[in-house]
Amino acid sequence: MKAGIEKALRPFKCVGWFVGGLCGNIKQGLLHTMGNVRIYNRPLWFVFNPKGYQIKARQIRKALAVLQPGDVVVRKYNTYLSSYFIPGRFSHSGLYVGKKTVQGMETEVLVPALGSGVQMQDAMDFFMTCDEFAILRPRCTDSVKEEACRIAAGYIGAQYDYGFDVCEDYDNQDEVQKRTKSVYCHELTRSCFPHLSVPCLAPTLWNGMIRSSKKQFLAQSFFESEDFDVVYDSFYSELH
């Protein structure tokens, strides 16, 4: 009798095993999916599979090992919407000014122009919040680099220039004062080296589909200058 009952219940046990396994897989898949969703309090509210930033710790360590005061640091983002509307490979720049005391702690400091204005920023924060970066070193004397750091410090507190109205004539001090009361990031870093050659470029977007006749300083301006050398690139340097 008992053997007969067990035989009769065998199909139901198989169904139970299948359903249990299926539920386990669904649970695992659901938990994995939930771990890849971020929820925000503003549109688009949900973001699936955010990869964060692509920079690795070893790249930051290499950068900190080669950084010298007066170096220009540029960075890029792969997934920010604004990156699609900023010309060139790199969208942001800042000047490394050396070790400074920030909030009672001595740390490596860059001076970038952010949307909230020009400020001192911990170099670690600058490097960690991007997907690629490069370091460019000016071909000049130490005294010129020191002056560049002083110029950058003088901009701290200045507003961000959303009009991107650049000064091209750095020998005309009246024009410099007029145009640099507010600055955007590449204009700031360029302004720190008034006597070096940094070209103004005509921006293009989407492989030249959109072109502008209004020239601006871009991150690419430093790459095209004969007065700057690339000393580290988080992407290309890692290939060699």
Short mmCIF file of C-alpha atoms in Angstrom, two decimals:
data_model
loop_
_atom_site.label_atom_id
_atom_site.label_comp_id
_atom_site.label_asym_id
_atom_site.label_seq_id
_atom_site.Cartn_x
_atom_site.Cartn_y
_atom_site.Cartn_z
CA MET A 1 0.00 0.00 0.00
CA LYS A 2 2.74 2.43 1.00
CA ALA A 3 4.74 1.60 -2.13
CA GLY A 4 1.66 2.26 -4.24
CA ILE A 5 1.10 5.69 -2.67
CA GLU A 6 4.76 6.70 -3.20
CA LYS A 7 4.53 5.62 -6.84
CA ALA A 8 1.36 7.65 -7.28
CA LEU A 9 2.96 10.75 -5.71
CA ARG A 10 6.20 10.49 -7.72
CA PRO A 11 5.00 12.76 -10.59
CA PHE A 12 3.94 15.42 -8.09
CA LYS A 13 7.37 15.27 -6.46
CA CYS A 14 8.96 15.87 -9.86
CA VAL A 15 6.67 18.83 -10.43
CA GLY A 16 7.56 20.16 -6.98
CA TRP A 17 11.26 19.79 -7.68
CA PHE A 18 10.87 21.59 -11.03
CA VAL A 19 8.81 24.44 -9.53
CA GLY A 20 11.23 24.76 -6.62
CA GLY A 21 14.20 24.95 -8.97
CA LEU A 22 12.38 27.40 -11.22
CA CYS A 23 11.50 29.63 -8.28
CA GLY A 24 15.11 29.47 -7.15
CA ASN A 25 16.31 30.62 -10.58
CA ILE A 26 13.72 33.39 -10.68
CA LYS A 27 14.76 34.53 -7.22
CA GLN A 28 18.44 34.51 -8.21
CA GLY A 29 17.71 36.40 -11.43
CA LEU A 30 15.52 38.92 -9.62
CA LEU A 31 18.15 39.62 -6.96
CA HIS A 32 20.85 39.97 -9.65
CA THR A 33 18.67 42.40 -11.60
CA MET A 34 17.87 44.43 -8.48
CA GLY A 35 21.60 44.71 -7.81
CA ASN A 36 22.06 46.39 -11.19
CA VAL A 37 19.31 49.00 -10.88
CA ARG A 38 19.79 52.45 -9.39
CA ILE A 39 16.83 54.55 -8.29
CA TYR A 40 16.99 58.35 -8.31
CA ASN A 41 14.57 60.99 -7.08
CA ARG A 42 14.39 62.70 -10.47
CA PRO A 43 13.99 61.59 -14.09
CA LEU A 44 14.76 59.13 -15.47
CA TRP A 45 14.36 57.66 -11.95
CA PHE A 46 15.60 54.17 -12.88
CA VAL A 47 18.98 53.38 -14.46
CA PHE A 48 19.76 49.78 -15.35
CA ASN A 49 23.24 48.25 -15.20
CA PRO A 50 25.23 51.38 -14.27
CA LYS A 51 28.91 50.55 -14.66
CA GLY A 52 30.15 53.49 -12.61
CA TYR A 53 33.47 54.94 -13.73
CA GLN A 54 36.04 52.96 -15.70
CA ILE A 55 39.22 54.31 -14.05
CA LYS A 56 41.19 51.77 -12.04
CA ALA A 57 43.24 52.22 -8.88
CA ARG A 58 46.51 51.32 -10.64
CA GLN A 59 45.95 54.15 -13.13
CA ILE A 60 45.43 56.66 -10.35
CA ARG A 61 48.57 55.45 -8.57
CA LYS A 62 50.58 55.89 -11.77
CA ALA A 63 49.15 59.37 -12.24
CA LEU A 64 50.00 60.49 -8.72
CA ALA A 65 53.54 59.15 -9.20
CA VAL A 66 54.21 61.33 -12.26
CA LEU A 67 52.22 64.48 -11.42
CA GLN A 68 54.16 67.73 -11.08
CA PRO A 69 52.86 71.19 -10.18
CA GLY A 70 51.87 72.98 -13.37
CA ASP A 71 50.63 69.84 -15.15
CA VAL A 72 47.37 70.09 -17.05
CA VAL A 73 45.04 67.16 -16.39
CA VAL A 74 42.16 66.38 -18.76
CA ARG A 75 39.43 63.78 -18.33
CA LYS A 76 36.43 62.26 -20.11
CA TYR A 77 33.21 60.41 -19.39
CA ASN A 78 31.74 57.64 -21.51
CA THR A 79 28.08 57.76 -20.56
CA TYR A 80 27.26 61.31 -19.49
CA LEU A 81 24.70 62.90 -21.82
CA SER A 82 26.67 66.17 -21.81
CA SER A 83 29.70 64.36 -23.26
CA TYR A 84 27.88 63.99 -26.56
CA PHE A 85 27.68 67.77 -26.82
CA ILE A 86 31.27 68.61 -25.87
CA PRO A 87 33.82 68.49 -28.72
CA GLY A 88 36.85 66.23 -28.59
CA ARG A 89 37.89 63.13 -26.73
CA PHE A 90 38.23 64.91 -23.36
CA SER A 91 35.57 67.19 -21.96
CA HIS A 92 37.11 68.64 -18.78
CA SER A 93 40.46 69.95 -17.54
CA GLY A 94 42.17 71.34 -14.46
CA LEU A 95 45.61 72.45 -13.31
CA TYR A 96 47.56 70.46 -10.75
CA VAL A 97 49.00 72.88 -8.19
CA GLY A 98 50.71 70.44 -5.79
CA LYS A 99 50.06 69.58 -2.17
CA LYS A 100 47.76 71.94 -0.30
CA THR A 101 45.83 71.84 2.94
CA VAL A 102 42.14 71.20 2.31
CA GLN A 103 39.79 70.98 5.30
CA GLY A 104 42.73 70.54 7.63
CA MET A 105 44.32 67.75 5.58
CA GLU A 106 47.30 67.98 3.27
CA THR A 107 46.41 66.46 -0.07
CA GLU A 108 47.18 66.57 -3.80
CA VAL A 109 45.13 69.41 -5.32
CA LEU A 110 43.84 70.40 -8.74
CA VAL A 111 42.14 73.68 -9.60
CA PRO A 112 39.32 73.09 -12.10
CA ALA A 113 36.41 75.27 -13.19
CA LEU A 114 33.26 73.32 -12.32
CA GLY A 115 29.64 74.21 -12.91
CA SER A 116 29.55 75.70 -9.41
CA GLY A 117 32.67 77.81 -10.11
CA VAL A 118 36.45 77.59 -9.78
CA GLN A 119 37.57 75.68 -6.70
CA MET A 120 40.25 73.46 -5.25
CA GLN A 121 39.57 69.76 -5.69
CA ASP A 122 41.29 66.72 -4.26
CA ALA A 123 43.20 65.04 -7.10
CA MET A 124 41.80 61.67 -6.02
CA ASP A 125 38.24 62.93 -6.50
CA PHE A 126 39.19 64.33 -9.91
CA PHE A 127 40.66 61.04 -11.10
CA MET A 128 38.10 58.71 -9.54
CA THR A 129 35.10 60.38 -11.16
CA CYS A 130 35.96 59.81 -14.82
CA ASP A 131 36.46 57.06 -17.39
CA GLU A 132 39.76 58.20 -18.92
CA PHE A 133 42.29 60.94 -18.22
CA ALA A 134 45.60 62.26 -19.47
CA ILE A 135 48.37 64.41 -18.02
CA LEU A 136 50.10 67.05 -20.14
CA ARG A 137 53.27 68.82 -19.04
CA PRO A 138 54.22 72.30 -20.25
CA ARG A 139 57.63 72.79 -21.83
CA CYS A 140 58.74 75.72 -19.69
CA THR A 141 60.85 76.66 -16.71
CA ASP A 142 59.91 75.90 -13.12
CA SER A 143 59.28 79.59 -12.51
CA VAL A 144 56.66 79.63 -15.30
CA LYS A 145 54.99 76.57 -13.77
CA GLU A 146 54.98 78.23 -10.35
CA GLU A 147 53.39 81.32 -11.88
CA ALA A 148 50.77 79.11 -13.53
CA CYS A 149 49.86 77.68 -10.12
CA ARG A 150 49.55 81.20 -8.69
CA ILE A 151 47.31 82.26 -11.57
CA ALA A 152 45.08 79.22 -11.03
CA ALA A 153 44.80 79.97 -7.31
CA GLY A 154 43.79 83.53 -8.16
CA TYR A 155 40.75 82.23 -10.02
CA ILE A 156 39.35 80.33 -7.02
CA GLY A 157 35.83 81.61 -6.39
CA ALA A 158 35.31 82.85 -9.96
CA GLN A 159 32.08 81.89 -11.71
CA TYR A 160 31.79 79.38 -14.52
CA ASP A 161 31.54 80.92 -17.99
CA TYR A 162 28.53 79.30 -19.64
CA GLY A 163 28.91 81.65 -22.61
CA PHE A 164 32.34 80.20 -23.45
CA ASP A 165 33.54 83.69 -24.37
CA VAL A 166 37.31 83.26 -24.60
CA CYS A 167 40.21 85.69 -24.66
CA GLU A 168 42.70 85.01 -27.44
CA ASP A 169 45.02 88.00 -26.95
CA TYR A 170 46.89 87.41 -23.71
CA ASP A 171 49.26 90.31 -24.37
CA ASN A 172 46.30 92.68 -23.98
CA GLN A 173 45.76 92.80 -20.22
CA ASP A 174 42.56 94.88 -20.50
CA GLU A 175 41.09 92.17 -22.70
CA VAL A 176 42.29 89.46 -20.32
CA GLN A 177 40.60 91.12 -17.33
CA LYS A 178 37.41 91.63 -19.31
CA ARG A 179 37.15 88.08 -20.58
CA THR A 180 38.35 86.11 -17.58
CA LYS A 181 36.08 87.34 -14.78
CA SER A 182 34.29 84.05 -15.37
CA VAL A 183 35.94 81.06 -17.02
CA TYR A 184 35.13 77.59 -18.21
CA CYS A 185 37.54 74.75 -17.51
CA HIS A 186 39.75 74.81 -20.63
CA GLU A 187 39.85 78.60 -20.60
CA LEU A 188 41.08 78.49 -17.02
CA THR A 189 43.89 76.05 -17.72
CA ARG A 190 44.89 77.96 -20.83
CA SER A 191 44.88 81.26 -18.90
CA CYS A 192 47.50 79.87 -16.54
CA PHE A 193 50.08 79.89 -19.37
CA PRO A 194 49.68 83.28 -21.08
CA HIS A 195 53.06 83.09 -22.82
CA LEU A 196 52.77 79.55 -24.17
CA SER A 197 51.17 78.69 -27.48
CA VAL A 198 47.76 77.05 -27.03
CA PRO A 199 45.58 77.24 -30.16
CA CYS A 200 41.93 78.23 -30.24
CA LEU A 201 40.02 75.59 -32.22
CA ALA A 202 36.76 75.51 -34.14
CA PRO A 203 34.64 72.88 -32.36
CA THR A 204 33.05 70.00 -34.27
CA LEU A 205 30.61 67.36 -33.09
CA TRP A 206 29.63 63.90 -34.30
CA ASN A 207 32.43 63.41 -36.84
CA GLY A 208 32.06 66.88 -38.25
CA MET A 209 28.29 66.78 -38.73
CA ILE A 210 28.08 69.98 -36.67
CA ARG A 211 30.71 72.69 -36.95
CA SER A 212 31.10 76.02 -35.19
CA SER A 213 32.80 79.12 -36.51
CA LYS A 214 33.27 80.41 -32.96
CA LYS A 215 36.71 79.25 -31.85
CA GLN A 216 37.25 78.04 -28.32
CA PHE A 217 39.89 76.49 -26.12
CA LEU A 218 39.33 72.75 -25.91
CA ALA A 219 41.19 69.92 -24.24
CA GLN A 220 42.47 69.16 -27.73
CA SER A 221 44.14 72.58 -27.75
CA PHE A 222 46.79 71.29 -25.35
CA PHE A 223 47.39 68.17 -27.44
CA GLU A 224 47.93 70.30 -30.54
CA SER A 225 50.24 72.74 -28.78
CA GLU A 226 53.98 72.29 -29.31
CA ASP A 227 54.49 73.60 -25.78
CA PHE A 228 52.90 70.59 -24.05
CA ASP A 229 53.86 66.92 -23.87
CA VAL A 230 51.64 64.00 -22.86
CA VAL A 231 53.31 62.28 -19.91
CA TYR A 232 50.53 59.81 -19.10
CA ASP A 233 47.31 58.66 -20.76
CA SER A 234 45.15 56.26 -18.77
CA PHE A 235 44.06 54.49 -21.98
CA TYR A 236 46.99 54.52 -24.40
CA SER A 237 49.71 54.25 -21.75
CA GLU A 238 48.10 51.04 -20.50
CA LEU A 239 48.41 49.47 -23.97
CA HIS A 240 52.23 49.52 -23.84
#
